[in-house]
Amino acid sequence: MVIFGIDLVLLISALMISATPVLLAAIGEAVVEKSGVLNLGVEGMMITGAVIGFIFAVNTQIPIYGFICAAIAGALLSVLFAVLTQYIMSNQVATGLGLTMVGLGLSALIGKPYEGIKSPTLSKIEIPILSDIPILGPMIFSHDAIVYFSVILVATVAFVISKTRIGLVLRAVGENQEAAHALGYKVVRIRFLAIMFGGATAGIGGAYISLARVPQWTEGMTAGAGWIALALVVFASWKPWRVLLGAYLFGGITVLQLNLQAIGVAIPVEILSMSPYLVTIVVLVGISLFGHHTAPGSLARPFHASQ
Amino acid sequence: MKFKSVLSGVLLAFGFGTVAFAADVKVGFVYVGPVGDYGWTYEHNEGRLAVEEHFGDRVETIYQESVAYGADAERVINTMAMQGADLIFTTSFGYMDPTISAAKKFPNVKFEHATGFKLADNVSTYSGRFYEGRAIQGHIAGKMTKTNKIGYIGSYPIPEVVRGINSAYLHAKKVNPDVEFNIIWIYTWFDPAKEADAAKALIDQGADVILQHTDSTAPQAAAQQAGNVISFGQASDMADYKPFPRVSSIIDDWAPYYIARTQAVLDGTWESTSTWDGIGPGMVSIGEITDAVPADVKAEALAMRDAIANGTYHPFTGPIKKQDGSDWLAAGETADDGTLLGMKFYVEGITGKVPE
């Protein structure tokens, strides 16, 4: 399927790969913010996941171990944030920014010996029957495990948040921490776990950059993906499927504009370059004009049981 | 030993640095990317290390990586000047105005700005004639492409990059009249994910040669993944991707220049100059052409390198027309440096516009 000189199958397939790191980080951050915590350290956790994932994948030659270790590393780094903000009551914005700096510096340090090394990459998993469907098959059902995992994760998060008791408690803690506490829910413990979940998915997202999308280790290689994830969560009004939409829209237009440039379409490059940001914001803000969408009530507010 | 270095580190942190290390000259370097990019910044840092090795204790160097353009750059440059740097190299085009502005505030500090064109009494400029290397890349690319599509990843549409595109295109076209250039601008020097995406988009569009004017090795990795695409190391050898996809490279060698300029400051003979050296003086060199390149093409490429080096061939030799069809260079005429330094136009045959 070729439209205006662009192969749609290659385009959609490329956009899913391009969007996956941001999607993974954003869906985790959405859960964190749903619990009432603002963790600005996404970039730091992603880059840590990228370097740790790379190191373990290179040393074991099994990429999936890299992703597991990246998740653990991201979660461990987020524990630092959780302890500081939940127990020592430090300011969440400052601590999150600090986490980003720690992540960037630490990853550059431990990644030094791994620069210029090649990593094993993920193989594609063709889903039986589905991948044989013409057009749709090679477009959507012919990716590596992490791409499928990210979509399944979004579905799971959407289901858990809206349909289960755990989700209800999470939302209660995020909307009104005093009321949730009065009802007997362990606000700090729940937030602690949400923060770790966000750290783990950010770690996997970072590892996807260093193990699949690029694939190599270079310091600073996440280059702002964490900040885009943070922005996506807000523009998606904290709704999981909209996070997916936003990530794919952003990834899709990024890939599309590169392809348009490559075939030499007569649209000024400046406009093409800013289009991913512009279109994503316009579409998501457009959607949120309908219905009631506000930030979780207790977002970024400190909580202590004594108050 | 270890305790001593920790102790001196602590002393340094408390501002006793000048007591601990009594270097004659302090040299600062401002980098646009991380030293581990294995491209542009990596080579500048190799130059810095060469200065340290050459002068030993007489010279102390300091550096800052990944400095953003604009206010950040000016703050970093000012801080280095206030820390007592006598000579500061700002190693990216976007540091031009911050360098000039800092130079006004610190008239006793010498500044060296890479790839720019603004001079002052205490500001020199220096750059390499990278377009000479681009000519050789264009020749190899034109000979080796099977799809006749060559993908080019541009960073910012500044003269240096446009010049490289023109030079590569002219020499690819000369050996392969059917060749077509697909150009993507990504508006960054260093963003491996974006560079990889751009390379993949070009490959998806049928390019089987990737030329990059960005700093990371991500496009090399993308070419390698594609399997049948060749690439060229940019700014540094990028030897990890030898012998295929990387079939050759342009290597920037800043060490002799950095040593000479530091020596000039030590001797008190430093003057504001404008240096633009190519393959001949050695500021630009061509990395190993691997066996993936057919022997005859390799021989032609090497002959072109030698002709450029000894001055018998200029990559911009007429007749050359501009993109709009107007005449630029008459037959046998070579481009003057002024036009090349301000080049904001494509030559005839390239599609698309140079972004403003």
XYZ file of C-alpha atoms in Angstrom:
663
model
C 0.000 0.000 0.000
C 1.829 3.028 -1.250
C 0.282 6.445 -0.771
C 2.057 9.568 -2.068
C 5.273 7.602 -2.351
C 5.130 6.371 1.229
C 4.644 2.716 1.997
C 1.940 2.632 4.649
C 2.952 -0.795 5.940
C 6.535 0.325 6.572
C 5.300 3.594 8.060
C 2.926 2.073 10.619
C 5.421 -0.601 11.484
C 8.125 2.070 11.993
C 5.865 4.290 14.078
C 5.101 1.494 16.520
C 8.817 0.989 17.095
C 9.450 4.710 17.349
C 6.612 5.241 19.853
C 7.292 2.297 22.160
C 9.920 3.887 24.484
C 7.787 6.944 25.150
C 4.651 4.831 25.482
C 6.200 2.573 28.129
C 7.524 5.487 30.155
C 4.270 7.425 29.859
C 1.971 4.595 30.890
C 4.054 4.067 34.038
C 4.050 7.779 34.808
C 0.276 7.855 34.319
C -0.078 5.280 37.114
C 2.321 7.250 39.321
C 0.367 10.464 38.792
C -2.948 8.656 39.293
C -1.682 7.816 42.784
C -1.078 11.513 43.394
C 2.688 11.645 42.879
C 4.510 13.731 40.288
C 7.810 12.098 39.380
C 9.797 14.322 37.024
C 12.644 11.805 37.037
C 11.344 9.815 34.051
C 14.285 10.813 31.863
C 16.728 9.696 34.550
C 15.017 6.337 35.015
C 14.838 5.792 31.261
C 18.530 6.440 30.689
C 19.405 4.189 33.631
C 17.237 1.462 32.124
C 18.927 2.052 28.775
C 22.437 1.567 30.142
C 21.673 -1.295 32.548
C 19.614 -3.103 29.932
C 22.429 -2.698 27.443
C 25.086 -3.954 29.851
C 23.148 -7.071 30.784
C 22.072 -7.813 27.222
C 25.675 -7.548 26.001
C 27.069 -9.703 28.778
C 24.425 -12.427 28.599
C 23.750 -12.045 24.863
C 20.071 -12.503 25.735
C 18.173 -9.232 25.137
C 15.199 -10.161 27.310
C 17.484 -10.353 30.395
C 18.503 -6.819 29.530
C 14.908 -5.673 29.675
C 14.286 -7.446 32.985
C 17.382 -5.878 34.537
C 16.413 -2.483 33.083
C 13.022 -2.763 34.795
C 14.710 -3.631 38.093
C 17.206 -0.777 37.700
C 14.474 1.750 36.896
C 12.450 0.559 39.875
C 15.482 0.732 42.190
C 16.245 4.287 41.131
C 12.616 5.223 41.710
C 12.861 3.774 45.230
C 15.316 6.586 45.937
C 12.659 9.064 44.839
C 9.961 7.212 46.797
C 11.943 7.200 50.037
C 12.846 10.873 49.721
C 9.377 12.101 48.839
C 7.164 9.691 50.784
C 9.128 9.283 54.026
C 11.434 12.261 54.223
C 8.755 14.493 52.631
C 11.067 16.188 50.191
C 9.650 18.350 47.431
C 8.525 16.130 44.553
C 9.413 18.513 41.743
C 12.943 19.145 43.006
C 13.528 15.484 43.829
C 12.283 14.388 40.408
C 14.588 16.833 38.657
C 17.420 15.608 40.850
C 16.607 12.030 39.882
C 16.979 12.939 36.208
C 20.395 14.452 36.838
C 21.513 11.470 38.907
C 20.307 9.095 36.197
C 22.056 10.973 33.402
C 25.327 11.212 35.304
C 25.305 7.703 36.711
C 24.480 6.119 33.357
C 27.282 8.048 31.634
C 29.700 6.777 34.267
C 28.764 3.105 34.253
C 28.200 3.040 30.506
C 31.723 4.284 29.592
C 33.178 0.834 28.838
C 30.158 -0.054 26.711
C 30.375 2.734 24.180
C 30.764 1.549 20.616
C 29.833 -2.041 21.479
C 27.060 -3.757 19.568
C 24.214 -5.423 21.379
C 22.142 -8.440 20.485
C 18.772 -7.241 19.222
C 15.300 -8.610 19.681
C 13.988 -10.918 17.022
C 10.595 -10.320 15.524
C 7.758 -12.528 16.648
C 5.334 -13.310 13.891
C 1.998 -14.064 15.526
C 0.575 -17.204 13.877
C -2.382 -16.589 11.548
C -2.591 -12.878 12.407
C 0.756 -12.091 10.814
C -0.415 -13.733 7.591
C -3.229 -11.224 7.104
C -2.307 -9.111 4.103
C -1.215 -5.552 4.935
C -2.306 -5.697 8.617
C -0.056 -8.668 9.319
C 3.315 -7.110 8.470
C 2.068 -3.761 9.788
C 0.914 -4.693 13.286
C 1.561 -8.367 13.955
C 5.194 -8.601 13.001
C 7.075 -6.888 15.827
C 9.375 -7.774 18.681
C 8.071 -8.879 22.077
C 8.390 -5.472 23.753
C 6.083 -3.758 21.248
C 3.349 -6.307 22.008
C 4.150 -6.056 25.698
C 3.691 -2.284 25.682
C 0.231 -2.540 24.125
C -0.822 -5.313 26.485
C 0.477 -3.228 29.379
C -1.676 -0.279 28.343
C -4.740 -2.535 28.146
C -3.961 -4.006 31.556
C -3.416 -0.621 33.178
C -6.633 0.715 31.631
C -8.548 -2.282 32.917
C -7.032 -2.266 36.395
C -7.533 1.460 36.909
C -11.154 1.576 35.801
C -12.520 -1.852 36.612
C -10.790 -3.270 39.667
C -10.624 -2.611 43.368
C -6.889 -1.978 43.220
C -7.544 0.712 40.629
C -10.238 2.265 42.742
C -7.931 2.457 45.752
C -5.168 3.916 43.594
C -7.487 6.600 42.295
C -8.835 7.329 45.771
C -5.325 7.869 47.086
C -4.563 10.171 44.173
C -7.788 12.149 44.297
C -8.078 12.735 48.026
C -5.278 11.474 50.175
C -6.867 12.486 53.510
C -10.125 10.693 52.736
C -8.277 7.609 51.538
C -6.216 7.658 54.718
C -9.333 8.090 56.847
C -10.779 5.012 55.149
C -7.744 3.087 56.277
C -5.768 2.818 53.038
C -2.020 2.938 53.332
C -1.432 6.037 51.230
C 2.348 5.969 51.414
C 2.632 2.244 50.733
C 0.346 2.444 47.686
C 2.243 5.389 46.306
C 5.529 3.642 46.934
C 4.416 0.714 44.786
C 3.030 3.012 42.065
C 6.347 4.877 41.916
C 8.227 1.588 41.561
C 5.898 0.502 38.772
C 6.574 3.787 36.975
C 10.316 3.288 37.449
C 10.169 -0.230 36.019
C 8.281 0.737 32.865
C 10.504 3.780 32.320
C 13.502 1.437 32.624
C 12.069 -0.914 29.995
C 11.285 2.067 27.764
C 14.874 3.267 28.023
C 16.215 -0.213 27.302
C 14.054 -0.345 24.191
C 15.988 2.648 22.856
C 19.407 1.136 23.543
C 18.513 -2.452 22.581
C 16.021 -2.139 19.754
C 15.464 1.299 18.333
C 19.047 2.503 17.973
C 20.585 -0.183 19.061
C 23.782 0.822 20.851
C 24.783 2.660 23.975
C 25.672 6.345 23.837
C 25.508 8.557 26.863
C 22.532 10.904 26.926
C 20.881 8.817 24.230
C 17.314 9.155 25.538
C 17.670 12.823 24.521
C 14.478 14.127 26.126
C 12.155 11.138 25.563
C 11.310 11.195 29.280
C 10.089 14.765 29.058
C 7.890 13.917 26.103
C 6.423 11.037 28.126
C 5.640 13.455 30.974
C 3.931 15.877 28.621
C 1.940 13.066 27.014
C 0.479 12.007 30.352
C -0.901 15.483 30.929
C -2.210 15.950 27.401
C -3.786 12.478 27.560
C -5.691 13.622 30.692
C -4.238 10.677 32.650
C -6.204 8.148 30.567
C -4.254 5.020 29.494
C -5.713 4.583 25.999
C -5.171 8.235 25.273
C -1.563 7.841 26.355
C -1.305 5.141 23.676
C -3.017 7.362 21.143
C -0.747 10.278 22.004
C 2.414 8.171 21.845
C 1.473 6.645 18.489
C 0.416 9.999 17.139
C 3.697 11.531 18.210
C 5.740 8.579 16.959
C 3.676 8.387 13.792
C 4.069 11.995 12.813
C 7.760 11.889 13.685
C 8.247 8.992 11.282
C 5.872 10.460 8.703
C 7.603 13.813 8.615
C 10.984 12.105 8.139
C 9.537 10.118 5.233
C 7.966 13.237 3.746
C 11.342 14.960 3.934
C 13.032 11.950 2.369
C 10.736 11.952 -0.662
C 11.155 15.716 -0.937
C 7.600 16.943 -0.345
C 7.305 20.682 -0.869
C 6.392 21.544 2.718
C 8.879 23.721 4.615
C 11.108 21.541 6.768
C 10.560 23.795 9.780
C 6.859 23.022 9.735
C 7.480 19.304 9.265
C 9.917 19.288 12.182
C 7.527 20.859 14.630
C 4.506 18.918 13.402
C 4.818 15.944 15.809
C 4.631 18.250 18.814
C 1.971 20.477 17.360
C -0.395 17.785 16.094
C -0.128 15.671 19.244
C -0.967 18.619 21.476
C -3.812 19.828 19.259
C -5.425 16.397 18.976
C -5.171 15.520 22.662
C -6.317 18.934 23.827
C -9.146 18.680 21.301
C -10.272 15.386 22.773
C -10.142 16.680 26.323
C -12.485 19.540 25.451
C -15.247 16.964 25.818
C -16.129 15.731 29.286
C -14.545 16.244 32.657
C -10.783 15.913 32.809
C -8.723 17.295 35.598
C -5.523 16.261 37.266
C -5.730 13.889 40.241
C -6.776 16.033 43.234
C -3.776 15.252 45.392
C -1.175 15.403 42.618
C 2.236 16.444 43.941
C 0.851 17.240 47.418
C 2.919 15.870 50.274
C 1.218 13.461 52.637
C 1.993 12.470 56.181
C -0.351 10.365 58.300
C -0.014 12.787 61.219
C -1.542 15.696 59.354
C 48.618 7.617 45.970
C 44.902 7.216 45.837
C 44.511 9.161 49.056
C 46.631 11.940 47.633
C 44.496 12.309 44.533
C 41.352 12.286 46.648
C 42.897 14.938 48.867
C 43.856 17.152 45.931
C 40.353 16.686 44.570
C 38.965 17.931 47.863
C 41.364 20.864 47.885
C 40.336 21.683 44.350
C 36.701 21.603 45.355
C 37.409 24.132 48.098
C 39.076 26.521 45.718
C 42.700 25.694 46.414
C 43.058 24.350 42.903
C 45.637 26.896 41.887
C 47.807 25.896 44.808
C 47.548 22.188 44.084
C 48.246 22.497 40.357
C 50.383 25.397 39.309
C 49.812 25.149 35.552
C 51.003 28.022 33.380
C 47.953 28.007 31.169
C 44.431 26.786 31.656
C 42.521 25.747 28.554
C 38.756 25.276 28.461
C 36.697 23.255 25.972
C 32.950 23.587 25.431
C 31.380 20.529 23.781
C 28.004 20.215 22.059
C 27.606 16.478 22.761
C 29.039 13.878 25.126
C 32.707 12.921 24.632
C 31.454 9.392 24.105
C 29.528 10.197 20.932
C 32.312 8.597 18.880
C 31.867 11.426 16.384
C 32.405 15.189 16.470
C 32.830 15.767 20.207
C 34.922 12.623 20.618
C 37.514 14.033 18.202
C 37.602 17.429 19.930
C 38.210 15.638 23.197
C 41.016 13.627 21.582
C 42.507 17.009 20.696
C 42.186 18.125 24.320
C 43.897 14.949 25.538
C 46.698 15.549 23.042
C 47.197 19.023 24.539
C 47.428 17.512 28.031
C 49.909 14.909 26.887
C 52.035 17.369 24.926
C 52.379 20.004 27.636
C 52.136 17.868 30.768
C 51.971 19.922 33.957
C 52.378 23.228 32.176
C 48.814 23.174 30.914
C 45.614 22.312 32.703
C 42.478 21.583 30.684
C 38.841 21.771 31.703
C 35.785 20.866 29.665
C 32.015 20.767 29.763
C 29.958 18.302 27.712
C 26.503 18.531 26.146
C 26.215 22.297 26.441
C 22.988 23.573 24.886
C 23.026 26.519 22.492
C 21.900 29.915 23.786
C 21.934 31.094 27.390
C 23.420 27.835 28.679
C 26.414 28.167 26.400
C 27.115 31.713 27.521
C 26.865 30.739 31.176
C 29.305 27.858 30.684
C 31.796 30.017 28.765
C 31.606 32.784 31.377
C 32.108 30.288 34.172
C 35.215 28.886 32.485
C 36.618 32.399 32.056
C 35.946 33.166 35.708
C 37.631 29.909 36.732
C 40.764 31.325 35.203
C 40.852 29.777 31.751
C 43.308 31.620 29.505
C 42.156 30.018 26.268
C 38.674 28.649 25.546
C 37.709 26.506 22.558
C 33.987 26.577 21.798
C 33.504 23.657 19.489
C 30.164 24.095 17.743
C 28.611 26.535 15.289
C 25.818 27.588 17.657
C 28.302 28.925 20.216
C 29.217 31.786 17.897
C 27.261 34.629 19.496
C 27.772 33.430 23.086
C 31.525 33.295 22.366
C 31.602 36.824 20.949
C 29.570 38.089 23.877
C 31.801 36.389 26.459
C 34.886 37.692 24.628
C 33.702 41.263 25.202
C 33.336 40.623 28.922
C 36.730 38.928 29.273
C 39.143 40.836 27.019
C 42.187 39.082 28.510
C 40.917 35.605 27.737
C 41.565 34.168 24.263
C 38.670 32.453 22.508
C 38.635 30.025 19.601
C 35.323 29.297 17.925
C 34.997 26.257 15.656
C 33.144 26.481 12.325
C 31.976 30.075 12.821
C 32.729 33.313 10.982
C 32.726 36.088 13.592
C 36.121 37.370 14.675
C 37.235 39.787 17.394
C 40.586 40.873 18.814
C 40.489 37.963 21.229
C 38.389 35.575 19.114
C 39.798 33.311 16.395
C 37.856 30.905 14.227
C 38.948 27.515 12.952
C 37.399 24.746 10.957
C 38.169 21.888 8.632
C 37.425 21.732 4.933
C 35.120 18.790 5.432
C 33.710 19.264 1.938
C 36.967 17.816 0.591
C 36.181 14.557 2.329
C 32.558 14.772 1.184
C 33.755 14.810 -2.432
C 35.446 11.446 -1.918
C 32.360 10.053 -0.171
C 30.184 11.261 -3.040
C 32.422 9.516 -5.541
C 32.289 6.189 -3.690
C 28.545 6.562 -3.055
C 27.754 7.317 -6.695
C 29.777 4.311 -7.845
C 28.354 1.895 -5.289
C 24.654 2.723 -5.134
C 22.377 0.229 -6.864
C 19.081 1.991 -6.209
C 20.607 5.331 -7.287
C 19.169 6.827 -4.118
C 21.491 8.320 -1.543
C 20.129 9.296 1.844
C 21.626 12.301 3.625
C 20.962 13.136 7.273
C 21.489 16.849 7.822
C 21.670 18.499 11.225
C 21.080 22.242 10.844
C 20.829 23.978 7.451
C 24.007 26.021 7.974
C 26.628 26.643 5.248
C 28.942 23.919 6.541
C 26.290 21.243 6.104
C 24.920 22.588 2.798
C 28.486 22.664 1.461
C 28.924 19.015 2.338
C 25.698 18.056 0.570
C 26.685 19.974 -2.556
C 30.172 18.509 -2.629
C 28.942 14.934 -2.170
C 26.189 15.418 -4.749
C 28.462 16.888 -7.436
C 30.877 13.978 -7.179
C 28.179 11.310 -7.015
C 26.469 12.846 -10.045
C 29.730 12.991 -11.974
C 30.136 9.200 -11.865
C 26.436 8.318 -11.855
C 24.080 10.693 -13.715
C 20.992 8.876 -12.370
C 21.830 9.502 -8.741
C 19.265 11.195 -6.521
C 19.759 12.707 -3.044
C 17.090 12.366 -0.353
C 17.826 14.819 2.432
C 16.376 14.831 5.950
C 17.004 17.676 8.384
C 16.682 16.690 12.035
C 17.694 19.962 13.724
C 20.073 18.420 16.214
C 23.726 17.403 16.189
C 23.258 14.574 18.598
C 20.150 12.498 19.208
C 20.802 8.813 18.480
C 17.110 7.869 18.422
C 16.236 10.634 15.961
C 19.282 9.881 13.826
C 18.304 6.194 13.753
C 14.724 7.083 12.781
C 15.961 9.343 9.999
C 18.303 6.664 8.669
C 15.485 4.111 8.723
C 13.109 6.479 6.924
C 15.731 7.022 4.201
C 16.310 3.284 3.880
C 12.540 2.688 3.745
C 12.474 5.160 0.862
C 14.970 3.057 -1.042
C 18.311 4.653 -0.187
C 21.200 2.180 -0.111
C 23.857 4.720 0.897
C 23.551 6.776 4.086
C 25.632 9.925 4.502
C 25.305 11.626 7.869
C 26.201 15.064 9.113
C 25.248 14.306 12.708
C 27.462 13.158 15.528
C 26.387 9.726 16.764
C 26.945 6.285 15.300
C 23.211 5.480 15.321
C 22.881 5.806 11.508
C 25.734 3.276 11.177
C 23.786 0.844 13.347
C 20.652 1.400 11.261
C 22.612 0.722 8.068
C 24.028 -2.409 9.586
C 20.575 -3.651 10.569
C 19.292 -3.066 7.046
C 22.113 -5.266 5.775
C 22.616 -3.953 2.257
C 23.255 -0.279 2.968
C 26.647 1.427 3.101
C 27.602 4.333 5.346
C 30.540 6.620 6.098
C 32.027 7.600 9.440
C 31.419 11.266 10.219
C 33.922 13.470 12.079
C 35.483 10.361 13.575
C 36.483 7.029 12.082
C 33.510 5.092 13.552
C 35.728 2.057 13.046
C 33.422 -0.233 15.004
C 31.260 -0.478 11.901
C 34.135 -1.502 9.598
C 34.363 -3.076 7.068
C 30.655 -2.913 6.343
C 28.406 -0.865 6.441
C 31.062 1.799 7.129
C 33.253 1.775 4.028
C 35.224 4.953 4.710
C 35.112 8.062 6.887
C 36.042 11.680 7.355
C 38.212 12.118 10.429
C 38.721 15.532 11.992
C 42.166 15.907 13.530
C 42.192 18.868 15.865
C 45.222 17.913 17.957
C 47.956 19.792 16.004
C 45.845 22.958 15.938
C 44.998 22.796 19.639
C 48.635 22.228 20.547
C 49.809 25.095 18.316
C 47.269 27.538 19.728
C 48.029 26.572 23.316
C 51.721 27.026 22.566
C 50.957 30.496 21.194
C 49.248 31.462 24.443
C 52.199 30.100 26.450
C 54.604 32.126 24.297
C 52.432 35.218 24.356
C 52.239 35.217 20.549
C 48.534 34.385 20.201
C 46.757 36.503 17.613
C 43.252 36.488 16.258
C 43.229 34.423 13.055
C 40.896 32.512 10.850
C 42.029 28.981 10.009
C 40.355 26.720 7.467
C 42.446 23.651 6.731
C 41.667 20.567 4.706
C 43.206 17.260 3.743
C 46.521 18.853 2.720
C 47.495 20.305 6.130
C 45.933 17.252 7.828
C 43.022 18.783 9.698
C 40.753 16.517 7.652
C 41.736 12.973 6.844
C 40.090 10.072 5.069
C 39.643 6.917 7.135
C 40.518 3.515 5.731
C 38.536 2.626 2.607
C 37.535 -0.962 3.265
C 37.516 -3.919 0.910
C 33.747 -3.620 0.566
C 34.609 -0.932 -1.985
C 35.675 -2.315 -5.414
C 39.420 -1.952 -5.968
C 39.111 0.432 -8.938
C 36.724 2.731 -7.043
C 39.065 2.704 -4.079
C 41.996 3.642 -6.309
C 40.027 6.524 -7.845
C 38.995 7.739 -4.398
C 42.571 7.683 -3.160
C 43.760 9.492 -6.278
C 41.143 12.186 -5.657
C 42.266 12.475 -2.039
C 45.870 12.985 -3.121
C 44.905 15.507 -5.810
C 42.927 17.523 -3.261
C 45.779 17.276 -0.756
C 48.417 18.606 -3.121
C 46.157 21.333 -4.419
C 45.776 20.135 -8.003
C 42.055 19.509 -7.608
C 39.376 21.641 -5.945
C 36.059 19.852 -5.240
C 34.144 22.910 -6.421
C 35.552 23.324 -9.939
C 33.283 24.715 -12.688
C 31.194 24.421 -14.685
C 28.674 24.345 -11.852
C 25.204 25.827 -11.898
C 23.075 26.740 -8.911
C 19.833 24.868 -8.254
C 17.764 27.581 -9.982
C 19.777 27.082 -13.170
C 21.828 30.271 -12.894
C 25.564 30.043 -13.482
C 27.801 29.840 -10.455
C 31.224 28.740 -11.664
C 32.476 28.880 -15.236
C 34.431 25.945 -16.664
C 37.708 25.561 -14.822
C 36.859 28.218 -12.239
C 37.126 27.236 -8.583
C 34.948 28.482 -5.741
C 36.300 31.243 -3.522
C 36.284 30.737 0.233
C 33.853 33.592 0.829
C 31.111 31.969 -1.233
C 31.787 28.574 0.298
C 31.665 29.935 3.855
C 28.295 31.536 3.240
C 26.840 28.773 1.067
C 23.082 28.674 1.487
C 22.118 27.300 -1.927
C 22.036 23.870 -3.532
C 23.753 23.133 -6.817
C 21.756 22.170 -9.884
C 20.093 18.761 -9.689
C 19.363 18.559 -5.974
C 15.647 18.569 -5.255
C 14.098 20.359 -2.295
C 14.960 23.701 -0.772
C 17.542 24.670 1.778
C 15.445 25.520 4.859
C 15.759 29.175 5.834
